Short mmCIF file of C-alpha atoms in Angstrom, two decimals:
data_model
loop_
_atom_site.label_atom_id
_atom_site.label_comp_id
_atom_site.label_asym_id
_atom_site.label_seq_id
_atom_site.Cartn_x
_atom_site.Cartn_y
_atom_site.Cartn_z
CA UNK I 51 -50.95 9.89 -21.20
CA UNK I 52 -49.21 8.08 -18.19
CA UNK I 53 -46.31 9.51 -16.08
CA UNK I 54 -43.38 7.67 -14.67
CA UNK I 55 -43.06 8.74 -10.73
CA UNK I 56 -39.78 6.89 -9.38
CA UNK I 57 -40.04 3.57 -7.48
CA UNK I 58 -42.88 1.54 -6.26
CA UNK I 59 -43.00 -0.93 -3.36
CA UNK I 60 -43.43 -4.40 -5.12
CA UNK I 61 -46.08 -6.92 -3.10
CA UNK I 62 -43.49 -9.25 -3.12
CA UNK I 63 -40.33 -9.42 -0.28
CA UNK I 64 -36.72 -10.24 0.51
CA UNK I 65 -35.37 -12.18 2.92
CA UNK I 66 -34.41 -10.11 5.22
CA UNK I 67 -37.67 -9.14 5.47
CA UNK I 68 -39.91 -11.12 5.20
CA UNK I 69 -38.33 -14.49 7.48
CA UNK I 70 -38.24 -12.20 10.74
CA UNK I 71 -40.01 -12.74 14.12
CA UNK I 72 -42.31 -10.02 13.50
CA UNK I 73 -43.99 -12.30 10.47
CA UNK I 74 -44.36 -15.37 11.53
CA UNK I 75 -47.87 -16.09 11.75
CA UNK I 76 -48.15 -13.38 8.94
CA UNK I 77 -48.94 -14.23 5.23
CA UNK I 78 -45.54 -13.22 2.67
CA UNK I 79 -45.59 -13.21 -1.12
CA UNK I 80 -41.98 -13.89 -1.99
CA UNK I 81 -39.76 -14.33 -5.63
CA UNK I 82 -37.32 -16.72 -6.91
CA UNK I 83 -36.30 -19.42 -8.10
CA UNK I 84 -36.49 -22.99 -7.49
CA UNK I 85 -32.97 -24.32 -6.33
CA UNK I 86 -34.34 -27.81 -5.80
CA UNK I 87 -37.46 -29.73 -4.37
CA UNK I 88 -37.00 -32.68 -1.98
CA UNK I 89 -40.58 -34.54 -2.13
CA UNK I 90 -41.64 -36.81 1.17
CA UNK I 91 -44.85 -37.48 -0.65
CA UNK I 92 -47.68 -35.59 0.91
CA UNK I 93 -44.71 -32.71 2.29
CA UNK I 94 -42.18 -31.78 0.10
CA UNK I 95 -39.66 -29.12 -0.05
CA UNK I 96 -39.27 -26.39 -1.91
CA UNK I 97 -35.86 -24.41 -1.61
CA UNK I 98 -35.90 -20.97 -3.30
CA UNK I 99 -32.70 -18.85 -4.19
CA UNK I 100 -32.98 -15.81 -4.20
CA UNK I 101 -30.00 -12.53 -3.61
CA UNK I 102 -29.94 -13.02 -0.43
CA UNK I 103 -29.65 -17.10 0.34
CA UNK I 104 -31.95 -19.72 0.63
CA UNK I 105 -35.61 -20.12 1.56
CA UNK I 106 -36.85 -23.36 3.32
CA UNK I 107 -41.17 -23.26 1.68
CA UNK I 108 -43.10 -26.57 2.89
CA UNK I 109 -45.31 -27.52 -0.16
CA UNK I 110 -48.34 -28.88 1.53
CA UNK I 111 -50.46 -31.80 -0.46
CA UNK I 112 -54.46 -30.15 0.07
CA UNK I 113 -52.90 -27.15 1.93
CA UNK I 114 -51.20 -25.54 -1.27
CA UNK I 115 -53.25 -24.72 -4.38
CA UNK I 116 -50.21 -26.28 -7.05
CA UNK I 117 -49.69 -29.31 -8.62
CA UNK I 118 -46.27 -30.21 -7.46
CA UNK I 119 -45.84 -32.35 -10.41
CA UNK I 120 -45.54 -29.15 -12.63
CA UNK I 121 -42.58 -27.65 -10.83
CA UNK I 122 -38.96 -28.02 -12.21
CA UNK I 123 -35.92 -27.02 -10.56
CA UNK I 124 -34.68 -23.96 -11.71
CA UNK I 125 -38.12 -22.61 -12.42
CA UNK I 126 -38.94 -18.67 -11.92
CA UNK I 127 -41.96 -18.64 -9.29
CA UNK I 128 -44.09 -16.03 -7.38
CA UNK I 129 -45.04 -17.41 -4.12
CA UNK I 130 -47.38 -16.75 -1.31
CA UNK I 131 -47.12 -18.66 1.87
CA UNK I 132 -47.13 -17.76 5.88
CA UNK I 133 -43.62 -17.27 7.66
CA UNK I 134 -42.89 -20.05 10.42
CA UNK I 135 -40.26 -20.48 12.73
CA UNK I 136 -38.11 -23.35 11.98
CA UNK I 137 -34.28 -23.26 13.56
CA UNK I 138 -33.20 -26.11 10.70
CA UNK I 139 -33.95 -23.73 7.63
CA UNK I 140 -31.86 -21.34 6.56
CA UNK I 141 -32.29 -18.14 8.25
CA UNK I 142 -34.45 -19.63 11.44
CA UNK I 143 -37.62 -19.78 9.53
CA UNK I 144 -39.65 -21.36 6.90
CA UNK I 145 -42.32 -20.34 4.29
CA UNK I 146 -45.58 -23.06 4.23
CA UNK I 147 -46.70 -22.24 1.21
CA UNK I 148 -50.35 -21.50 -0.08
CA UNK I 149 -49.67 -20.41 -3.56
CA UNK I 150 -47.12 -20.77 -6.45
CA UNK I 151 -47.27 -18.81 -9.57
CA UNK I 152 -45.08 -19.98 -12.21
CA UNK I 153 -43.10 -17.08 -14.37
CA UNK I 154 -41.44 -19.14 -16.65
CA UNK I 155 -39.64 -22.39 -17.10
CA UNK I 156 -36.49 -23.84 -18.22
CA UNK I 157 -36.44 -25.47 -21.57
CA UNK I 158 -33.85 -28.61 -20.51
CA UNK I 159 -32.77 -30.15 -17.50
CA UNK I 160 -29.55 -28.80 -15.68
CA UNK I 161 -26.28 -30.34 -17.40
CA UNK I 162 -25.39 -30.33 -13.93
CA UNK I 163 -26.16 -30.37 -10.21
CA UNK I 164 -25.92 -27.13 -8.58
CA UNK I 165 -27.75 -27.22 -5.57
CA UNK I 166 -25.52 -29.69 -4.04
CA UNK I 167 -23.69 -27.45 -1.29
CA UNK I 168 -20.10 -27.60 -3.10
CA UNK I 169 -19.73 -28.01 -6.85
CA UNK I 170 -17.45 -31.54 -6.92
CA UNK I 171 -15.86 -31.01 -10.05
CA UNK I 172 -13.31 -29.97 -12.70
CA UNK I 173 -12.40 -25.97 -12.59
CA UNK I 174 -12.96 -26.90 -16.69
CA UNK I 175 -16.74 -27.76 -16.23
CA UNK I 176 -16.83 -25.24 -13.74
CA UNK I 177 -15.76 -22.32 -16.42
CA UNK I 178 -17.27 -23.81 -19.62
CA UNK I 179 -20.77 -23.67 -18.23
CA UNK I 180 -20.22 -20.80 -15.79
CA UNK I 181 -23.40 -19.10 -16.44
CA UNK I 182 -24.91 -22.02 -14.43
CA UNK I 183 -22.70 -23.03 -11.94
CA UNK I 184 -22.47 -19.21 -10.70
CA UNK I 185 -26.05 -20.07 -9.64
CA UNK I 186 -24.77 -22.67 -6.99
CA UNK I 187 -24.55 -20.79 -3.11
CA UNK I 188 -20.68 -21.35 -2.75
CA UNK I 189 -20.30 -19.94 -6.26
CA UNK I 190 -22.03 -16.69 -5.07
CA UNK I 191 -20.63 -16.43 -1.94
CA UNK I 192 -17.04 -16.52 -3.36
CA UNK I 193 -18.58 -12.88 -5.40
CA UNK I 194 -20.39 -11.78 -2.80
CA UNK I 195 -17.21 -11.43 -0.93
CA UNK I 196 -15.59 -10.08 -3.92
CA UNK I 197 -18.34 -7.44 -4.25
CA UNK I 198 -17.16 -6.81 -0.35
CA UNK I 199 -13.39 -5.72 -1.59
CA UNK I 200 -15.01 -3.52 -3.85
CA UNK I 201 -17.01 -1.50 -1.82
CA UNK I 202 -14.85 -1.23 0.58
CA UNK I 203 -12.49 -0.10 -1.66
CA UNK I 204 -14.51 2.74 -2.92
CA UNK I 205 -16.18 3.16 0.46
CA UNK I 206 -13.02 3.97 2.46
CA UNK I 207 -11.46 6.23 -0.20
CA UNK I 208 -14.10 8.08 -0.87
CA UNK I 209 -14.27 8.78 3.40
CA UNK I 210 -10.38 9.33 2.41
CA UNK I 211 -11.36 12.61 -0.23
CA UNK I 212 -10.33 10.79 -3.34
CA UNK I 213 -12.38 11.01 -6.46
CA UNK I 214 -13.52 8.67 -8.66
CA UNK I 215 -12.61 8.72 -12.55
CA UNK I 216 -13.24 6.91 -15.55
CA UNK I 217 -10.10 6.28 -18.08
CA UNK I 218 -9.95 5.19 -21.87
CA UNK I 219 -9.58 1.57 -22.39
CA UNK I 220 -8.59 2.10 -25.95
CA UNK I 221 -5.13 3.81 -26.10
CA UNK I 222 -2.58 4.96 -28.70
CA UNK I 223 0.22 3.61 -25.64
CA UNK I 224 0.72 1.10 -23.00
CA UNK I 225 1.68 2.79 -19.85
CA UNK I 226 4.43 -0.17 -19.14
CA UNK I 227 5.57 -0.18 -22.97
CA UNK I 228 6.45 -3.94 -24.24
CA UNK I 229 5.57 -6.48 -25.91
CA UNK I 230 2.51 -7.38 -23.67
CA UNK I 231 -0.12 -5.74 -25.34
CA UNK I 232 -3.05 -5.85 -27.54
CA UNK I 233 -3.43 -4.28 -30.62
CA UNK I 234 -5.88 -3.63 -32.63
CA UNK I 235 -6.93 -1.51 -35.45
CA UNK I 236 -8.52 1.42 -34.76
CA UNK I 237 -10.20 3.56 -37.92
CA UNK I 238 -7.14 2.97 -39.74
CA UNK I 239 -5.02 4.28 -36.42
CA UNK I 240 -2.84 1.70 -34.46
CA UNK I 241 -3.95 1.05 -30.75
CA UNK I 242 -3.75 -0.84 -28.05
CA UNK I 243 -6.11 -2.33 -24.80
CA UNK I 244 -4.59 -0.70 -22.02
CA UNK I 245 -2.79 -2.63 -19.79
CA UNK I 246 -2.69 0.18 -17.21
CA UNK I 247 -4.50 3.70 -16.31
CA UNK I 248 -0.99 4.65 -14.95
CA UNK I 249 -0.65 7.64 -17.53
CA UNK I 250 -4.61 9.30 -16.86
CA UNK I 251 -4.72 8.79 -12.77
CA UNK I 252 -1.55 10.58 -13.08
CA UNK I 253 -2.82 13.21 -15.17
CA UNK I 254 -6.06 13.77 -12.83
CA UNK I 255 -3.95 14.28 -9.80
CA UNK I 256 -3.53 17.47 -11.33
CA UNK I 257 -7.07 17.76 -11.27
CA UNK I 258 -7.96 16.71 -8.45
CA UNK I 259 -5.06 15.73 -5.97
CA UNK I 260 -6.48 12.33 -4.85
CA UNK I 261 -8.20 9.83 -7.76
CA UNK I 262 -9.22 6.16 -8.06
CA UNK I 263 -10.55 3.68 -10.48
CA UNK I 264 -11.79 -0.27 -10.51
CA UNK I 265 -11.85 -1.44 -14.02
CA UNK I 266 -10.90 -3.67 -16.20
CA UNK I 267 -6.75 -3.87 -17.55
CA UNK I 268 -5.23 -6.08 -20.32
CA UNK I 269 -2.07 -8.09 -20.25
CA UNK I 270 -1.10 -10.11 -23.34
CA UNK I 271 1.54 -11.89 -22.10
CA UNK I 272 1.24 -15.76 -22.56
CA UNK I 273 1.32 -16.78 -19.40
CA UNK I 274 -0.92 -20.03 -18.42
CA UNK I 275 -0.23 -19.83 -14.57
CA UNK I 276 -2.49 -21.24 -11.85
CA UNK I 277 -1.97 -16.96 -11.49
CA UNK I 278 -2.16 -15.23 -14.51
CA UNK I 279 -5.13 -14.02 -16.72
CA UNK I 280 -4.94 -11.60 -19.61
CA UNK I 281 -7.92 -9.78 -18.39
CA UNK I 282 -8.47 -8.43 -14.60
CA UNK I 283 -9.68 -6.55 -12.95
CA UNK I 284 -7.12 -3.17 -11.10
CA UNK I 285 -8.68 -1.48 -8.50
CA UNK I 286 -6.21 2.22 -8.39
CA UNK I 287 -5.86 5.19 -6.44
CA UNK I 288 -2.93 7.76 -6.87
CA UNK I 289 -2.44 10.26 -4.82
CA UNK I 290 -0.80 14.50 -4.43
CA UNK I 291 0.83 16.21 -2.09
CA UNK I 292 2.97 13.07 -1.03
CA UNK I 293 6.04 13.50 1.70
CA UNK I 294 7.54 10.16 0.83
CA UNK I 295 5.75 6.87 -0.54
CA UNK I 296 5.21 5.14 3.03
CA UNK I 297 2.08 7.25 2.70
CA UNK I 298 0.99 5.25 0.14
CA UNK I 299 1.32 1.57 1.76
CA UNK I 300 -0.32 3.35 5.11
CA UNK I 301 -3.25 4.15 2.98
CA UNK I 302 -3.69 0.40 1.28
CA UNK I 303 -3.12 -0.56 4.95
CA UNK I 304 -6.40 1.62 6.13
CA UNK I 305 -8.02 0.07 3.00
CA UNK I 306 -7.66 -3.55 4.01
CA UNK I 307 -8.83 -2.53 7.70
CA UNK I 308 -12.02 -0.80 6.38
CA UNK I 309 -12.88 -3.64 4.42
CA UNK I 310 -12.13 -6.93 7.01
CA UNK I 311 -13.96 -4.64 8.93
CA UNK I 312 -16.94 -4.03 6.36
CA UNK I 313 -16.83 -7.90 5.42
CA UNK I 314 -17.07 -9.02 9.03
CA UNK I 315 -20.27 -6.82 10.02
CA UNK I 316 -22.06 -7.47 6.31
CA UNK I 317 -20.64 -10.59 4.53
CA UNK I 318 -20.73 -11.82 7.86
CA UNK I 319 -22.64 -15.49 6.35
CA UNK I 320 -20.36 -15.72 3.26
CA UNK I 321 -17.24 -15.85 5.47
CA UNK I 322 -18.75 -18.42 7.23
CA UNK I 323 -20.00 -20.77 4.59
CA UNK I 324 -16.17 -20.55 3.20
CA UNK I 325 -14.74 -20.91 5.89
CA UNK I 326 -12.72 -17.89 5.56
CA UNK I 327 -10.48 -16.46 9.04
CA UNK I 328 -9.74 -12.47 8.01
CA UNK I 329 -6.03 -12.34 8.30
CA UNK I 330 -4.72 -9.40 11.26
CA UNK I 331 -3.85 -6.51 9.24
CA UNK I 332 -3.71 -4.09 12.66
CA UNK I 333 0.44 -3.36 11.46
CA UNK I 334 1.56 -4.84 8.36
CA UNK I 335 6.07 -5.52 7.93
CA UNK I 336 8.02 -3.63 5.61
CA UNK I 337 11.64 -5.43 3.89
CA UNK I 338 13.52 -3.65 1.23
CA UNK I 339 13.98 -6.08 -1.76
CA UNK I 340 17.57 -7.06 -1.12
CA UNK I 341 17.05 -7.61 2.76
CA UNK I 342 14.00 -9.79 1.92
CA UNK I 343 15.72 -12.19 -1.15
CA UNK I 344 18.71 -12.32 1.74
CA UNK I 345 16.98 -13.22 4.34
CA UNK I 346 14.77 -16.07 2.95
CA UNK I 347 18.49 -17.28 0.77
CA UNK I 348 19.70 -17.82 4.43
CA UNK I 349 16.69 -18.85 6.46
CA UNK I 350 15.57 -21.72 3.57
CA UNK I 351 19.28 -22.40 2.34
CA UNK I 352 18.00 -20.82 -0.85
CA UNK I 353 20.65 -19.13 -3.81
CA UNK I 354 19.90 -16.34 -4.67
CA UNK I 355 19.36 -17.09 -8.54
CA UNK I 356 18.28 -13.30 -9.90
CA UNK I 357 19.39 -10.49 -8.14
CA UNK I 358 17.12 -7.82 -9.65
CA UNK I 359 13.77 -9.68 -9.48
CA UNK I 360 11.44 -11.44 -7.56
CA UNK I 361 10.83 -15.09 -8.59
CA UNK I 362 7.26 -16.91 -7.45
CA UNK I 363 8.98 -19.26 -5.38
CA UNK I 364 10.95 -16.18 -3.57
CA UNK I 365 7.63 -14.50 -3.03
CA UNK I 366 6.38 -17.91 -1.58
CA UNK I 367 9.08 -18.13 1.00
CA UNK I 368 8.78 -14.35 1.65
CA UNK I 369 5.29 -14.74 2.47
CA UNK I 370 6.59 -17.49 4.97
CA UNK I 371 9.22 -16.04 6.51
CA UNK I 372 6.95 -13.27 8.18
CA UNK I 373 4.35 -14.92 8.53
CA UNK I 374 7.01 -17.88 11.09
CA UNK I 375 8.61 -14.62 12.03
CA UNK I 376 5.98 -11.52 12.28
CA UNK I 377 2.69 -13.30 12.45
CA UNK I 378 1.60 -11.66 9.50
CA UNK I 379 -0.01 -12.76 6.41
CA UNK I 380 0.96 -9.06 4.51
CA UNK I 381 4.58 -7.74 3.77
CA UNK I 382 5.59 -4.92 1.86
CA UNK I 383 8.93 -5.56 -0.03
CA UNK I 384 10.31 -1.72 -0.85
CA UNK I 385 13.02 -0.47 -3.15
CA UNK I 386 12.90 -2.56 -6.21
CA UNK I 387 15.67 -2.55 -8.29
CA UNK I 388 14.67 0.60 -11.09
CA UNK I 389 15.56 -1.48 -13.77
CA UNK I 390 12.59 -3.37 -13.11
CA UNK I 391 10.51 -0.02 -12.60
CA UNK I 392 8.85 1.73 -15.27
CA UNK I 393 10.56 4.53 -16.15
CA UNK I 394 8.00 6.82 -13.95
CA UNK I 395 8.89 5.37 -10.90
CA UNK I 396 10.89 7.63 -8.23
CA UNK I 397 14.97 6.42 -8.16
CA UNK I 398 16.19 6.63 -4.41
CA UNK I 399 18.23 9.78 -3.90
CA UNK I 400 20.25 8.03 -1.74
CA UNK I 401 20.90 4.92 -4.60
CA UNK I 402 19.61 5.38 -7.78
CA UNK I 403 19.78 1.61 -8.22
CA UNK I 404 16.91 1.31 -6.28
CA UNK I 405 13.00 2.76 -6.60
CA UNK I 406 10.86 4.38 -3.78
CA UNK I 407 8.73 1.34 -4.82
CA UNK I 408 6.67 -1.54 -3.70
CA UNK I 409 5.04 -4.50 -3.95
CA UNK I 410 2.37 -6.07 -0.87
CA UNK I 411 2.64 -9.94 -0.74
CA UNK I 412 -0.25 -11.75 0.48
CA UNK I 413 0.26 -15.24 2.02
CA UNK I 414 3.42 -15.24 -0.66
CA UNK I 415 1.89 -13.92 -3.95
CA UNK I 416 2.12 -10.69 -5.00
CA UNK I 417 -0.97 -8.57 -5.18
CA UNK I 418 -0.14 -4.79 -5.92
CA UNK I 419 2.54 -2.94 -7.59
CA UNK I 420 2.60 0.93 -6.44
CA UNK I 421 5.09 3.62 -5.30
CA UNK I 422 6.15 7.66 -6.05
CA UNK I 423 6.02 8.34 -8.95
CA UNK I 424 8.70 10.96 -11.10
CA UNK I 425 7.10 14.62 -10.96
CA UNK I 426 9.27 16.84 -12.23
CA UNK I 427 10.35 16.96 -15.81
CA UNK I 428 13.33 17.75 -16.56
CA UNK I 429 14.16 14.65 -14.68
CA UNK I 430 11.52 12.17 -16.80
CA UNK I 431 13.46 13.23 -19.63
CA UNK I 432 16.29 12.63 -18.36
CA UNK I 433 15.12 9.00 -17.43
CA UNK I 434 13.22 8.48 -20.62
CA UNK I 435 16.77 9.39 -22.24
CA UNK I 436 18.38 6.69 -20.55
CA UNK I 437 16.37 4.42 -21.79
CA UNK I 438 16.47 5.47 -25.32
CA UNK I 439 12.64 6.68 -25.23
CA UNK I 440 11.48 9.37 -27.29
CA UNK I 441 9.40 12.28 -25.41
CA UNK I 442 7.47 12.65 -28.51
CA UNK I 443 6.11 8.63 -28.40
CA UNK I 444 4.04 10.25 -24.77
CA UNK I 445 4.05 14.46 -25.20
CA UNK I 446 -0.16 13.84 -24.22
CA UNK I 447 1.80 12.67 -20.94
CA UNK I 448 4.36 14.84 -20.28
CA UNK I 449 1.90 17.35 -20.84
CA UNK I 450 1.17 16.88 -17.02
CA UNK I 451 4.71 17.52 -16.15
CA UNK I 452 5.74 20.42 -18.21
CA UNK I 453 2.88 22.65 -16.66
CA UNK I 454 3.31 21.81 -13.31
CA UNK I 455 2.97 18.19 -10.70
CA UNK I 456 2.78 18.04 -7.37
CA UNK I 457 5.12 15.04 -5.78
CA UNK I 458 2.12 12.62 -5.53
CA UNK I 459 2.25 8.66 -6.22
CA UNK I 460 0.00 5.78 -5.83
CA UNK I 461 -1.00 1.71 -6.64
CA UNK I 462 -2.40 -1.04 -8.28
CA UNK I 463 -4.41 -4.18 -6.94
CA UNK I 464 -5.30 -7.35 -8.42
CA UNK I 465 -8.68 -7.74 -7.30
CA UNK I 466 -8.79 -11.45 -8.45
CA UNK I 467 -5.40 -12.24 -7.01
CA UNK I 468 -6.55 -10.83 -3.35
CA UNK I 469 -10.21 -12.83 -3.89
CA UNK I 470 -7.71 -15.53 -4.26
CA UNK I 471 -5.57 -15.28 -1.10
CA UNK I 472 -8.38 -14.68 1.01
CA UNK I 473 -10.58 -17.38 -0.24
CA UNK I 474 -7.46 -20.19 -0.24
CA UNK I 475 -8.39 -20.47 -3.65
CA UNK I 476 -5.47 -22.32 -6.03
CA UNK I 477 -6.48 -20.49 -8.82
CA UNK I 478 -6.95 -16.75 -9.74
CA UNK I 479 -9.74 -18.13 -12.50
CA UNK I 480 -11.78 -19.57 -8.90
CA UNK I 481 -12.31 -16.20 -8.10
CA UNK I 482 -12.78 -14.28 -11.42
CA UNK I 483 -16.28 -13.94 -12.68
CA UNK I 484 -15.64 -14.99 -16.42
CA UNK I 485 -11.74 -15.42 -16.74
CA UNK I 486 -9.92 -14.22 -20.20
CA UNK I 487 -6.67 -16.09 -20.46
CA UNK I 488 -4.50 -17.81 -23.33
CA UNK I 489 -6.97 -20.44 -24.12
CA UNK I 490 -10.88 -19.26 -23.30
CA UNK I 491 -12.44 -16.26 -24.30
CA UNK I 492 -16.00 -17.65 -23.75
CA UNK I 493 -18.23 -17.63 -22.04
#
C-alpha cells in the first residue's frame, strides 16, 4: 500500500528560480512548450514558453544530445542545460542545452503564427482560434493583468474584513427584472440565469455584514456593440452599517489604489509589454447626474436629449470633461434618476426623483454601478407597489427586511470592461477569454 503525503518538489524549476545569477554555470532542468525555433546552422535558438514568460535556449550541434530536425513548434519538452548570462535574452539569461526530452508533439502545424510579438490578424480570427491565439505573449499578458485585478479585489476586501461568498446562477427570478434574461426549463419549472447576485449578496449582509463575490452574470440583451457581452464577470461587494452611499465609493477608490499598486509591484513585466501607464487614483471626482449632463452640454455644445439616462456619447464627453478639468481618468456620477434604477435603490430623502446611487466612469465608459439600498420593510413594499410589483414573486428576498436589515449598499464592477479601458482596447472581446455575445457560443 502507498500513501500520498503532499506535494513533492519537482526536479524541474521555473524562470524565477532557474534564471538567476546564482545559477550561472549550473545545470538545471526546465519544462515548457516550444514557442519558436530559429535555426542558424551549427547553432539554433529554441524559445521555450512557460507560464512566467519566454526562455532562450541555445542548441549547439555536437553539444546538445538531440536531432533538431525532430523538434516541432508547440511540442511540450523537458530540457537540461547550463545557465549562462546573456543581456539580449529575456530575463538576461539563456540556457545552453545539453539534453532535450520530447513529452508530446502537435499533430498538425499551427493555423496561425503565434510566435510574433503581436498578432496581426482580425478580431474574428483571433476569437475563432482562441485556444491557440491565447498562447501569444501579448494575449497572455492581457489576462495576467486581469488576474492581477481580481487578485487585488479579493486581497483588498479581505483586508477590509469582507467575507467571500458563492451565490446561485440558476434562479427563479432575476434581480433586475425586465426581459433581458435567459429563460430555461428547470425540471418542468421556469428558471432564469442570474443577471446579478444582488438579492443574495444583500441577504448575506444580514449574515456577515460585509460580503463579496467574483462570478459570471448573464444578460440576454441583443446588443452587438464593442462594449456589451451576454456573459461577463462581475466583481460585486455589499457592505452593511454604512452612514451613506459615499462609503461605497470610498471603498471602490481604495480597491483601485490597492490594485494599481499591486500591478506595479508584481505585474511590471506585463505592464511594460503592453505599454500600460496606470492612471492616478489618489483622488476621484464626483458629480451629480443632472450637473454632469449640464456641464458637457454647455462645454461641448450638445443638446440634452434624454434627461433620465446617460447615452454612450454623453459618458464619453463626461470622461473627457473631467480629464480636461481635473486630470482624472475616473469620475463618479451620482444621484441617478429613480425611474432608471431598480426598485431596491434608496431614493434621495431630499428629492425622491433621484437615488443615492452612482456609476463609475473610466475614460468615458461605465464600469461600475452601485449605491445604497432600501433596508426598511415598509419602504421597499411601498416602492414595489408604486411600480406595480407583486411582493409574493420575491417573498424569499423580502424576508430579510421583515426580520431586520442594517443600512447597506454595494456595487458591481464589470471585470472585462475595466480591463478593456486599462489596456486601451477598442473592443471588450479583446479582454474576454472566451466571449459570449449574440453571435458567439464557441469556442
